[in-house]
């Protein structure tokens, strides 16, 4: 399997679990229940366009900021892992004051 295909599949899985499109269907249906079919379609299209712009913008600006302050992606992954580990320990043993 090519490295590009592996990266694309990992990125897709990350976005899929973050955005949770299946879970958001009920929310969208509830919020647009009073709209006509055409209005619902137009609302969905606008939401997808806005979400895409926000995701691309945040990713681009975030990468520029990380590069500007000299934080490498591996360092960010390690820090995130440490934070997740600490949250897990806190959930396992309870809050320590």
PDB file of N, CA and C in Angstrom:
ATOM      1  N   UNK A   1       0.852  -1.177   0.000  1.00  0.00           N
ATOM      2  CA  UNK A   1       0.000   0.000   0.000  1.00  0.00           C
ATOM      3  C   UNK A   1       0.898   1.241   0.000  1.00  0.00           C
ATOM      4  N   UNK A   2       0.543   2.214  -0.785  1.00  0.00           N
ATOM      5  CA  UNK A   2       1.384   3.403  -0.919  1.00  0.00           C
ATOM      6  C   UNK A   2       1.281   4.302   0.323  1.00  0.00           C
ATOM      7  N   UNK A   3       2.339   5.019   0.653  1.00  0.00           N
ATOM      8  CA  UNK A   3       2.305   5.915   1.813  1.00  0.00           C
ATOM      9  C   UNK A   3       1.239   7.008   1.691  1.00  0.00           C
ATOM     10  N   UNK A   4       1.001   7.474   0.460  1.00  0.00           N
ATOM     11  CA  UNK A   4      -0.011   8.510   0.270  1.00  0.00           C
ATOM     12  C   UNK A   4      -1.404   7.969   0.599  1.00  0.00           C
ATOM     13  N   UNK A   5      -1.694   6.756   0.163  1.00  0.00           N
ATOM     14  CA  UNK A   5      -2.994   6.145   0.441  1.00  0.00           C
ATOM     15  C   UNK A   5      -3.172   5.899   1.936  1.00  0.00           C
ATOM     16  N   UNK A   6      -2.111   5.515   2.605  1.00  0.00           N
ATOM     17  CA  UNK A   6      -2.182   5.313   4.055  1.00  0.00           C
ATOM     18  C   UNK A   6      -2.458   6.632   4.760  1.00  0.00           C
ATOM     19  N   UNK A   7      -1.770   7.713   4.346  1.00  0.00           N
ATOM     20  CA  UNK A   7      -1.992   9.028   4.964  1.00  0.00           C
ATOM     21  C   UNK A   7      -3.414   9.515   4.722  1.00  0.00           C
ATOM     22  N   UNK A   8      -3.898   9.352   3.490  1.00  0.00           N
ATOM     23  CA  UNK A   8      -5.262   9.783   3.177  1.00  0.00           C
ATOM     24  C   UNK A   8      -6.277   9.012   4.010  1.00  0.00           C
ATOM     25  N   UNK A   9      -6.077   7.708   4.158  1.00  0.00           N
ATOM     26  CA  UNK A   9      -7.028   6.914   4.936  1.00  0.00           C
ATOM     27  C   UNK A   9      -6.982   7.289   6.420  1.00  0.00           C
ATOM     28  N   UNK A  10      -5.793   7.572   6.955  1.00  0.00           N
ATOM     29  CA  UNK A  10      -5.694   8.008   8.349  1.00  0.00           C
ATOM     30  C   UNK A  10      -6.365   9.363   8.552  1.00  0.00           C
ATOM     31  N   UNK A  11      -6.123  10.299   7.623  1.00  0.00           N
ATOM     32  CA  UNK A  11      -6.751  11.617   7.729  1.00  0.00           C
ATOM     33  C   UNK A  11      -8.267  11.516   7.609  1.00  0.00           C
ATOM     34  N   UNK A  12      -8.728  10.656   6.706  1.00  0.00           N
ATOM     35  CA  UNK A  12     -10.171  10.469   6.552  1.00  0.00           C
ATOM     36  C   UNK A  12     -10.776   9.905   7.832  1.00  0.00           C
ATOM     37  N   UNK A  13     -10.130   8.918   8.422  1.00  0.00           N
ATOM     38  CA  UNK A  13     -10.645   8.318   9.654  1.00  0.00           C
ATOM     39  C   UNK A  13     -10.673   9.337  10.785  1.00  0.00           C
ATOM     40  N   UNK A  14      -9.653  10.173  10.853  1.00  0.00           N
ATOM     41  CA  UNK A  14      -9.616  11.206  11.892  1.00  0.00           C
ATOM     42  C   UNK A  14     -10.750  12.204  11.711  1.00  0.00           C
ATOM     43  N   UNK A  15     -10.926  12.684  10.484  1.00  0.00           N
ATOM     44  CA  UNK A  15     -12.012  13.637  10.234  1.00  0.00           C
ATOM     45  C   UNK A  15     -13.379  12.999  10.438  1.00  0.00           C
ATOM     46  N   UNK A  16     -13.529  11.746  10.012  1.00  0.00           N
ATOM     47  CA  UNK A  16     -14.823  11.060  10.135  1.00  0.00           C
ATOM     48  C   UNK A  16     -15.225  10.939  11.605  1.00  0.00           C
ATOM     49  N   UNK A  17     -14.285  10.542  12.461  1.00  0.00           N
ATOM     50  CA  UNK A  17     -14.616  10.390  13.873  1.00  0.00           C
ATOM     51  C   UNK A  17     -14.771  11.735  14.568  1.00  0.00           C
ATOM     52  N   UNK A  18     -14.073  12.754  14.105  1.00  0.00           N
ATOM     53  CA  UNK A  18     -14.197  14.078  14.717  1.00  0.00           C
ATOM     54  C   UNK A  18     -15.528  14.735  14.357  1.00  0.00           C
ATOM     55  N   UNK A  19     -15.888  14.669  13.093  1.00  0.00           N
ATOM     56  CA  UNK A  19     -17.096  15.346  12.618  1.00  0.00           C
ATOM     57  C   UNK A  19     -18.355  14.551  12.956  1.00  0.00           C
ATOM     58  N   UNK A  20     -18.286  13.226  12.963  1.00  0.00           N
ATOM     59  CA  UNK A  20     -19.399  12.332  13.280  1.00  0.00           C
ATOM     60  C   UNK A  20     -20.640  12.633  12.425  1.00  0.00           C
ATOM     61  N   UNK A  21     -20.542  12.390  11.119  1.00  0.00           N
ATOM     62  CA  UNK A  21     -21.665  12.717  10.249  1.00  0.00           C
ATOM     63  C   UNK A  21     -22.930  11.918  10.550  1.00  0.00           C
ATOM     64  N   UNK A  22     -22.803  10.689  10.987  1.00  0.00           N
ATOM     65  CA  UNK A  22     -23.981   9.873  11.300  1.00  0.00           C
ATOM     66  C   UNK A  22     -24.722  10.451  12.506  1.00  0.00           C
ATOM     67  N   UNK A  23     -23.986  10.842  13.517  1.00  0.00           N
ATOM     68  CA  UNK A  23     -24.604  11.434  14.702  1.00  0.00           C
ATOM     69  C   UNK A  23     -25.218  12.797  14.442  1.00  0.00           C
ATOM     70  N   UNK A  24     -24.680  13.525  13.481  1.00  0.00           N
ATOM     71  CA  UNK A  24     -25.194  14.859  13.180  1.00  0.00           C
ATOM     72  C   UNK A  24     -26.422  14.847  12.288  1.00  0.00           C
ATOM     73  N   UNK A  25     -26.762  13.698  11.715  1.00  0.00           N
ATOM     74  CA  UNK A  25     -27.953  13.616  10.864  1.00  0.00           C
ATOM     75  C   UNK A  25     -29.204  13.927  11.678  1.00  0.00           C
ATOM     76  N   UNK A  26     -29.315  13.359  12.880  1.00  0.00           N
ATOM     77  CA  UNK A  26     -30.485  13.609  13.721  1.00  0.00           C
ATOM     78  C   UNK A  26     -30.573  15.081  14.118  1.00  0.00           C
ATOM     79  N   UNK A  27     -29.443  15.680  14.435  1.00  0.00           N
ATOM     80  CA  UNK A  27     -29.421  17.099  14.784  1.00  0.00           C
ATOM     81  C   UNK A  27     -29.872  17.957  13.608  1.00  0.00           C
ATOM     82  N   UNK A  28     -29.340  17.659  12.421  1.00  0.00           N
ATOM     83  CA  UNK A  28     -29.720  18.411  11.230  1.00  0.00           C
ATOM     84  C   UNK A  28     -31.201  18.229  10.918  1.00  0.00           C
ATOM     85  N   UNK A  29     -31.701  17.003  11.031  1.00  0.00           N
ATOM     86  CA  UNK A  29     -33.116  16.747  10.752  1.00  0.00           C
ATOM     87  C   UNK A  29     -34.019  17.500  11.724  1.00  0.00           C
ATOM     88  N   UNK A  30     -33.621  17.549  12.986  1.00  0.00           N
ATOM     89  CA  UNK A  30     -34.420  18.269  13.970  1.00  0.00           C
ATOM     90  C   UNK A  30     -34.411  19.773  13.749  1.00  0.00           C
ATOM     91  N   UNK A  31     -33.262  20.307  13.373  1.00  0.00           N
ATOM     92  CA  UNK A  31     -33.153  21.754  13.173  1.00  0.00           C
ATOM     93  C   UNK A  31     -33.829  22.228  11.894  1.00  0.00           C
ATOM     94  N   UNK A  32     -33.925  21.361  10.903  1.00  0.00           N
ATOM     95  CA  UNK A  32     -34.490  21.772   9.613  1.00  0.00           C
ATOM     96  C   UNK A  32     -35.848  21.130   9.342  1.00  0.00           C
ATOM     97  N   UNK A  33     -36.530  20.679  10.371  1.00  0.00           N
ATOM     98  CA  UNK A  33     -37.808  19.993  10.188  1.00  0.00           C
ATOM     99  C   UNK A  33     -38.867  20.892   9.558  1.00  0.00           C
ATOM    100  N   UNK A  34     -38.838  22.174   9.843  1.00  0.00           N
ATOM    101  CA  UNK A  34     -39.854  23.088   9.330  1.00  0.00           C
ATOM    102  C   UNK A  34     -39.537  23.600   7.924  1.00  0.00           C
ATOM    103  N   UNK A  35     -38.389  23.279   7.381  1.00  0.00           N
ATOM    104  CA  UNK A  35     -37.997  23.783   6.070  1.00  0.00           C
ATOM    105  C   UNK A  35     -38.505  22.867   4.960  1.00  0.00           C
ATOM    106  N   UNK A  36     -38.611  23.442   3.776  1.00  0.00           N
ATOM    107  CA  UNK A  36     -38.972  22.628   2.612  1.00  0.00           C
ATOM    108  C   UNK A  36     -37.755  21.822   2.177  1.00  0.00           C
ATOM    109  N   UNK A  37     -37.984  20.896   1.251  1.00  0.00           N
ATOM    110  CA  UNK A  37     -36.888  20.047   0.780  1.00  0.00           C
ATOM    111  C   UNK A  37     -35.776  20.886   0.134  1.00  0.00           C
ATOM    112  N   UNK A  38     -36.150  21.878  -0.668  1.00  0.00           N
ATOM    113  CA  UNK A  38     -35.165  22.730  -1.339  1.00  0.00           C
ATOM    114  C   UNK A  38     -34.387  23.569  -0.323  1.00  0.00           C
ATOM    115  N   UNK A  39     -35.085  24.111   0.664  1.00  0.00           N
ATOM    116  CA  UNK A  39     -34.405  24.898   1.691  1.00  0.00           C
ATOM    117  C   UNK A  39     -33.457  24.027   2.515  1.00  0.00           C
ATOM    118  N   UNK A  40     -33.883  22.788   2.806  1.00  0.00           N
ATOM    119  CA  UNK A  40     -33.032  21.868   3.553  1.00  0.00           C
ATOM    120  C   UNK A  40     -31.772  21.528   2.767  1.00  0.00           C
ATOM    121  N   UNK A  41     -31.924  21.315   1.463  1.00  0.00           N
ATOM    122  CA  UNK A  41     -30.775  21.027   0.605  1.00  0.00           C
ATOM    123  C   UNK A  41     -29.816  22.215   0.558  1.00  0.00           C
ATOM    124  N   UNK A  42     -30.359  23.414   0.418  1.00  0.00           N
ATOM    125  CA  UNK A  42     -29.537  24.621   0.377  1.00  0.00           C
ATOM    126  C   UNK A  42     -28.821  24.835   1.717  1.00  0.00           C
ATOM    127  N   UNK A  43     -29.512  24.567   2.818  1.00  0.00           N
ATOM    128  CA  UNK A  43     -28.908  24.701   4.141  1.00  0.00           C
ATOM    129  C   UNK A  43     -27.773  23.703   4.330  1.00  0.00           C
ATOM    130  N   UNK A  44     -27.977  22.468   3.882  1.00  0.00           N
ATOM    131  CA  UNK A  44     -26.934  21.447   3.991  1.00  0.00           C
ATOM    132  C   UNK A  44     -25.712  21.827   3.157  1.00  0.00           C
ATOM    133  N   UNK A  45     -25.943  22.328   1.963  1.00  0.00           N
ATOM    134  CA  UNK A  45     -24.838  22.734   1.096  1.00  0.00           C
ATOM    135  C   UNK A  45     -24.043  23.880   1.718  1.00  0.00           C
ATOM    136  N   UNK A  46     -24.739  24.858   2.262  1.00  0.00           N
ATOM    137  CA  UNK A  46     -24.058  25.974   2.914  1.00  0.00           C
ATOM    138  C   UNK A  46     -23.263  25.502   4.131  1.00  0.00           C
ATOM    139  N   UNK A  47     -23.829  24.573   4.906  1.00  0.00           N
ATOM    140  CA  UNK A  47     -23.136  24.055   6.084  1.00  0.00           C
ATOM    141  C   UNK A  47     -21.860  23.324   5.687  1.00  0.00           C
ATOM    142  N   UNK A  48     -21.932  22.541   4.617  1.00  0.00           N
ATOM    143  CA  UNK A  48     -20.743  21.818   4.152  1.00  0.00           C
ATOM    144  C   UNK A  48     -19.673  22.790   3.665  1.00  0.00           C
ATOM    145  N   UNK A  49     -20.081  23.798   2.933  1.00  0.00           N
ATOM    146  CA  UNK A  49     -19.127  24.791   2.427  1.00  0.00           C
ATOM    147  C   UNK A  49     -18.465  25.546   3.588  1.00  0.00           C
ATOM    148  N   UNK A  50     -19.275  25.981   4.557  1.00  0.00           N
ATOM    149  CA  UNK A  50     -18.723  26.704   5.708  1.00  0.00           C
ATOM    150  C   UNK A  50     -17.790  25.814   6.521  1.00  0.00           C
ATOM    151  N   UNK A  51     -18.184  24.565   6.757  1.00  0.00           N
ATOM    152  CA  UNK A  51     -17.351  23.653   7.530  1.00  0.00           C
ATOM    153  C   UNK A  51     -16.033  23.382   6.812  1.00  0.00           C
ATOM    154  N   UNK A  52     -16.077  23.237   5.489  1.00  0.00           N
ATOM    155  CA  UNK A  52     -14.857  23.008   4.724  1.00  0.00           C
ATOM    156  C   UNK A  52     -13.916  24.201   4.825  1.00  0.00           C
ATOM    157  N   UNK A  53     -14.471  25.397   4.679  1.00  0.00           N
ATOM    158  CA  UNK A  53     -13.656  26.610   4.786  1.00  0.00           C
ATOM    159  C   UNK A  53     -13.021  26.717   6.170  1.00  0.00           C
ATOM    160  N   UNK A  54     -13.799  26.435   7.206  1.00  0.00           N
ATOM    161  CA  UNK A  54     -13.284  26.518   8.574  1.00  0.00           C
ATOM    162  C   UNK A  54     -12.198  25.472   8.805  1.00  0.00           C
ATOM    163  N   UNK A  55     -12.423  24.226   8.359  1.00  0.00           N
ATOM    164  CA  UNK A  55     -11.422  23.172   8.548  1.00  0.00           C
ATOM    165  C   UNK A  55     -10.123  23.474   7.808  1.00  0.00           C
ATOM    166  N   UNK A  56     -10.228  23.883   6.563  1.00  0.00           N
ATOM    167  CA  UNK A  56      -9.028  24.181   5.778  1.00  0.00           C
ATOM    168  C   UNK A  56      -8.310  25.399   6.360  1.00  0.00           C
ATOM    169  N   UNK A  57      -9.075  26.423   6.715  1.00  0.00           N
ATOM    170  CA  UNK A  57      -8.480  27.625   7.298  1.00  0.00           C
ATOM    171  C   UNK A  57      -7.789  27.344   8.620  1.00  0.00           C
ATOM    172  N   UNK A  58      -8.448  26.588   9.500  1.00  0.00           N
ATOM    173  CA  UNK A  58      -7.852  26.283  10.796  1.00  0.00           C
ATOM    174  C   UNK A  58      -6.610  25.416  10.630  1.00  0.00           C
ATOM    175  N   UNK A  59      -6.661  24.464   9.720  1.00  0.00           N
ATOM    176  CA  UNK A  59      -5.489  23.619   9.481  1.00  0.00           C
ATOM    177  C   UNK A  59      -4.323  24.397   8.932  1.00  0.00           C
ATOM    178  N   UNK A  60      -4.601  25.283   7.994  1.00  0.00           N
ATOM    179  CA  UNK A  60      -3.537  26.082   7.387  1.00  0.00           C
ATOM    180  C   UNK A  60      -2.960  27.079   8.382  1.00  0.00           C
ATOM    181  N   UNK A  61      -3.818  27.822   9.040  1.00  0.00           N
ATOM    182  CA  UNK A  61      -3.353  28.816  10.006  1.00  0.00           C
ATOM    183  C   UNK A  61      -2.645  28.129  11.171  1.00  0.00           C
ATOM    184  N   UNK A  62      -3.177  27.006  11.620  1.00  0.00           N
ATOM    185  CA  UNK A  62      -2.541  26.273  12.712  1.00  0.00           C
ATOM    186  C   UNK A  62      -1.146  25.802  12.356  1.00  0.00           C
ATOM    187  N   UNK A  63      -0.988  25.290  11.131  1.00  0.00           N
ATOM    188  CA  UNK A  63       0.334  24.832  10.708  1.00  0.00           C
ATOM    189  C   UNK A  63       1.312  25.999  10.591  1.00  0.00           C
ATOM    190  N   UNK A  64       0.837  27.134  10.085  1.00  0.00           N
ATOM    191  CA  UNK A  64       1.692  28.320   9.980  1.00  0.00           C
ATOM    192  C   UNK A  64       2.123  28.795  11.372  1.00  0.00           C
ATOM    193  N   UNK A  65       1.199  28.801  12.312  1.00  0.00           N
ATOM    194  CA  UNK A  65       1.528  29.234  13.673  1.00  0.00           C
ATOM    195  C   UNK A  65       2.518  28.271  14.321  1.00  0.00           C
ATOM    196  N   UNK A  66       2.285  26.965  14.156  1.00  0.00           N
ATOM    197  CA  UNK A  66       3.217  25.987  14.730  1.00  0.00           C
ATOM    198  C   UNK A  66       4.612  26.134  14.130  1.00  0.00           C
ATOM    199  N   UNK A  67       4.684  26.352  12.817  1.00  0.00           N
ATOM    200  CA  UNK A  67       5.981  26.560  12.177  1.00  0.00           C
ATOM    201  C   UNK A  67       6.644  27.841  12.672  1.00  0.00           C
ATOM    202  N   UNK A  68       5.848  28.884  12.873  1.00  0.00           N
ATOM    203  CA  UNK A  68       6.405  30.171  13.290  1.00  0.00           C
ATOM    204  C   UNK A  68       6.999  30.112  14.688  1.00  0.00           C
ATOM    205  N   UNK A  69       6.386  29.355  15.581  1.00  0.00           N
ATOM    206  CA  UNK A  69       6.909  29.299  16.941  1.00  0.00           C
ATOM    207  C   UNK A  69       7.822  28.098  17.156  1.00  0.00           C
ATOM    208  N   UNK A  70       8.050  27.321  16.098  1.00  0.00           N
ATOM    209  CA  UNK A  70       9.046  26.265  16.150  1.00  0.00           C
ATOM    210  C   UNK A  70       8.616  24.971  16.820  1.00  0.00           C
ATOM    211  N   UNK A  71       7.326  24.679  16.808  1.00  0.00           N
ATOM    212  CA  UNK A  71       6.843  23.428  17.380  1.00  0.00           C
ATOM    213  C   UNK A  71       6.695  22.416  16.260  1.00  0.00           C
ATOM    214  N   UNK A  72       7.358  21.263  16.415  1.00  0.00           N
ATOM    215  CA  UNK A  72       7.277  20.216  15.410  1.00  0.00           C
ATOM    216  C   UNK A  72       6.073  19.321  15.691  1.00  0.00           C
ATOM    217  N   UNK A  73       5.560  18.673  14.663  1.00  0.00           N
ATOM    218  CA  UNK A  73       4.384  17.836  14.790  1.00  0.00           C
ATOM    219  C   UNK A  73       4.625  16.674  15.754  1.00  0.00           C
ATOM    220  N   UNK A  74       5.835  16.119  15.760  1.00  0.00           N
ATOM    221  CA  UNK A  74       6.131  15.009  16.673  1.00  0.00           C
ATOM    222  C   UNK A  74       6.041  15.464  18.128  1.00  0.00           C
ATOM    223  N   UNK A  75       6.499  16.670  18.409  1.00  0.00           N
ATOM    224  CA  UNK A  75       6.409  17.207  19.770  1.00  0.00           C
ATOM    225  C   UNK A  75       4.960  17.381  20.184  1.00  0.00           C
ATOM    226  N   UNK A  76       4.139  17.840  19.260  1.00  0.00           N
ATOM    227  CA  UNK A  76       2.720  18.029  19.543  1.00  0.00           C
ATOM    228  C   UNK A  76       2.038  16.690  19.794  1.00  0.00           C
ATOM    229  N   UNK A  77       2.431  15.656  19.039  1.00  0.00           N
ATOM    230  CA  UNK A  77       1.865  14.322  19.250  1.00  0.00           C
ATOM    231  C   UNK A  77       2.248  13.772  20.610  1.00  0.00           C
ATOM    232  N   UNK A  78       3.496  13.955  21.010  1.00  0.00           N
ATOM    233  CA  UNK A  78       3.947  13.485  22.322  1.00  0.00           C
ATOM    234  C   UNK A  78       3.186  14.215  23.426  1.00  0.00           C
ATOM    235  N   UNK A  79       3.054  15.532  23.297  1.00  0.00           N
ATOM    236  CA  UNK A  79       2.325  16.306  24.307  1.00  0.00           C
ATOM    237  C   UNK A  79       0.869  15.864  24.381  1.00  0.00           C
ATOM    238  N   UNK A  80       0.256  15.626  23.243  1.00  0.00           N
ATOM    239  CA  UNK A  80      -1.122  15.143  23.234  1.00  0.00           C
ATOM    240  C   UNK A  80      -1.247  13.776  23.882  1.00  0.00           C
ATOM    241  N   UNK A  81      -0.287  12.901  23.630  1.00  0.00           N
ATOM    242  CA  UNK A  81      -0.292  11.585  24.262  1.00  0.00           C
ATOM    243  C   UNK A  81      -0.158  11.671  25.762  1.00  0.00           C
ATOM    244  N   UNK A  82       0.704  12.570  26.230  1.00  0.00           N
ATOM    245  CA  UNK A  82       0.864  12.752  27.674  1.00  0.00           C
ATOM    246  C   UNK A  82      -0.430  13.263  28.296  1.00  0.00           C
ATOM    247  N   UNK A  83      -1.076  14.205  27.635  1.00  0.00           N
ATOM    248  CA  UNK A  83      -2.334  14.748  28.151  1.00  0.00           C
ATOM    249  C   UNK A  83      -3.407  13.659  28.193  1.00  0.00           C
ATOM    250  N   UNK A  84      -3.515  12.856  27.141  1.00  0.00           N
ATOM    251  CA  UNK A  84      -4.482  11.763  27.148  1.00  0.00           C
ATOM    252  C   UNK A  84      -4.178  10.755  28.242  1.00  0.00           C
ATOM    253  N   UNK A  85      -2.894  10.457  28.454  1.00  0.00           N
ATOM    254  CA  UNK A  85      -2.508   9.547  29.526  1.00  0.00           C
ATOM    255  C   UNK A  85      -2.932  10.097  30.891  1.00  0.00           C
ATOM    256  N   UNK A  86      -2.692  11.379  31.123  1.00  0.00           N
ATOM    257  CA  UNK A  86      -3.064  11.977  32.399  1.00  0.00           C
ATOM    258  C   UNK A  86      -4.577  11.987  32.599  1.00  0.00           C
ATOM    259  N   UNK A  87      -5.335  12.251  31.531  1.00  0.00           N
ATOM    260  CA  UNK A  87      -6.795  12.184  31.631  1.00  0.00           C
ATOM    261  C   UNK A  87      -7.247  10.763  31.963  1.00  0.00           C
ATOM    262  N   UNK A  88      -6.605   9.778  31.329  1.00  0.00           N
ATOM    263  CA  UNK A  88      -6.957   8.388  31.599  1.00  0.00           C
ATOM    264  C   UNK A  88      -6.664   7.994  33.037  1.00  0.00           C
ATOM    265  N   UNK A  89      -5.506   8.407  33.552  1.00  0.00           N
ATOM    266  CA  UNK A  89      -5.160   8.117  34.943  1.00  0.00           C
ATOM    267  C   UNK A  89      -6.143   8.796  35.877  1.00  0.00           C
ATOM    268  N   UNK A  90      -6.514  10.031  35.562  1.00  0.00           N
ATOM    269  CA  UNK A  90      -7.475  10.763  36.387  1.00  0.00           C
ATOM    270  C   UNK A  90      -8.838  10.075  36.373  1.00  0.00           C
ATOM    271  N   UNK A  91      -9.258   9.573  35.212  1.00  0.00           N
ATOM    272  CA  UNK A  91     -10.538   8.865  35.131  1.00  0.00           C
ATOM    273  C   UNK A  91     -10.479   7.535  35.887  1.00  0.00           C
ATOM    274  N   UNK A  92      -9.327   6.888  35.855  1.00  0.00           N
ATOM    275  CA  UNK A  92      -9.178   5.586  36.507  1.00  0.00           C
ATOM    276  C   UNK A  92      -9.153   5.703  38.028  1.00  0.00           C
ATOM    277  N   UNK A  93      -8.392   6.646  38.541  1.00  0.00           N
ATOM    278  CA  UNK A  93      -8.202   6.750  39.980  1.00  0.00           C
ATOM    279  C   UNK A  93      -9.006   7.875  40.633  1.00  0.00           C
ATOM    280  N   UNK A  94      -9.684   8.668  39.876  1.00  0.00           N
ATOM    281  CA  UNK A  94     -10.439   9.771  40.444  1.00  0.00           C
ATOM    282  C   UNK A  94      -9.605  11.029  40.520  1.00  0.00           C
ATOM    283  N   UNK A  95     -10.249  12.126  40.830  1.00  0.00           N
ATOM    284  CA  UNK A  95      -9.551  13.405  40.879  1.00  0.00           C
ATOM    285  C   UNK A  95      -8.688  13.503  42.119  1.00  0.00           C
ATOM    286  N   UNK A  96      -7.416  13.843  41.910  1.00  0.00           N
ATOM    287  CA  UNK A  96      -6.497  13.993  43.029  1.00  0.00           C
ATOM    288  C   UNK A  96      -6.281  15.483  43.296  1.00  0.00           C
ATOM    289  N   UNK A  97      -6.614  15.902  44.510  1.00  0.00           N
ATOM    290  CA  UNK A  97      -6.436  17.320  44.867  1.00  0.00           C
ATOM    291  C   UNK A  97      -5.220  17.536  45.687  1.00  0.00           C
TER     292      UNK A  97
END
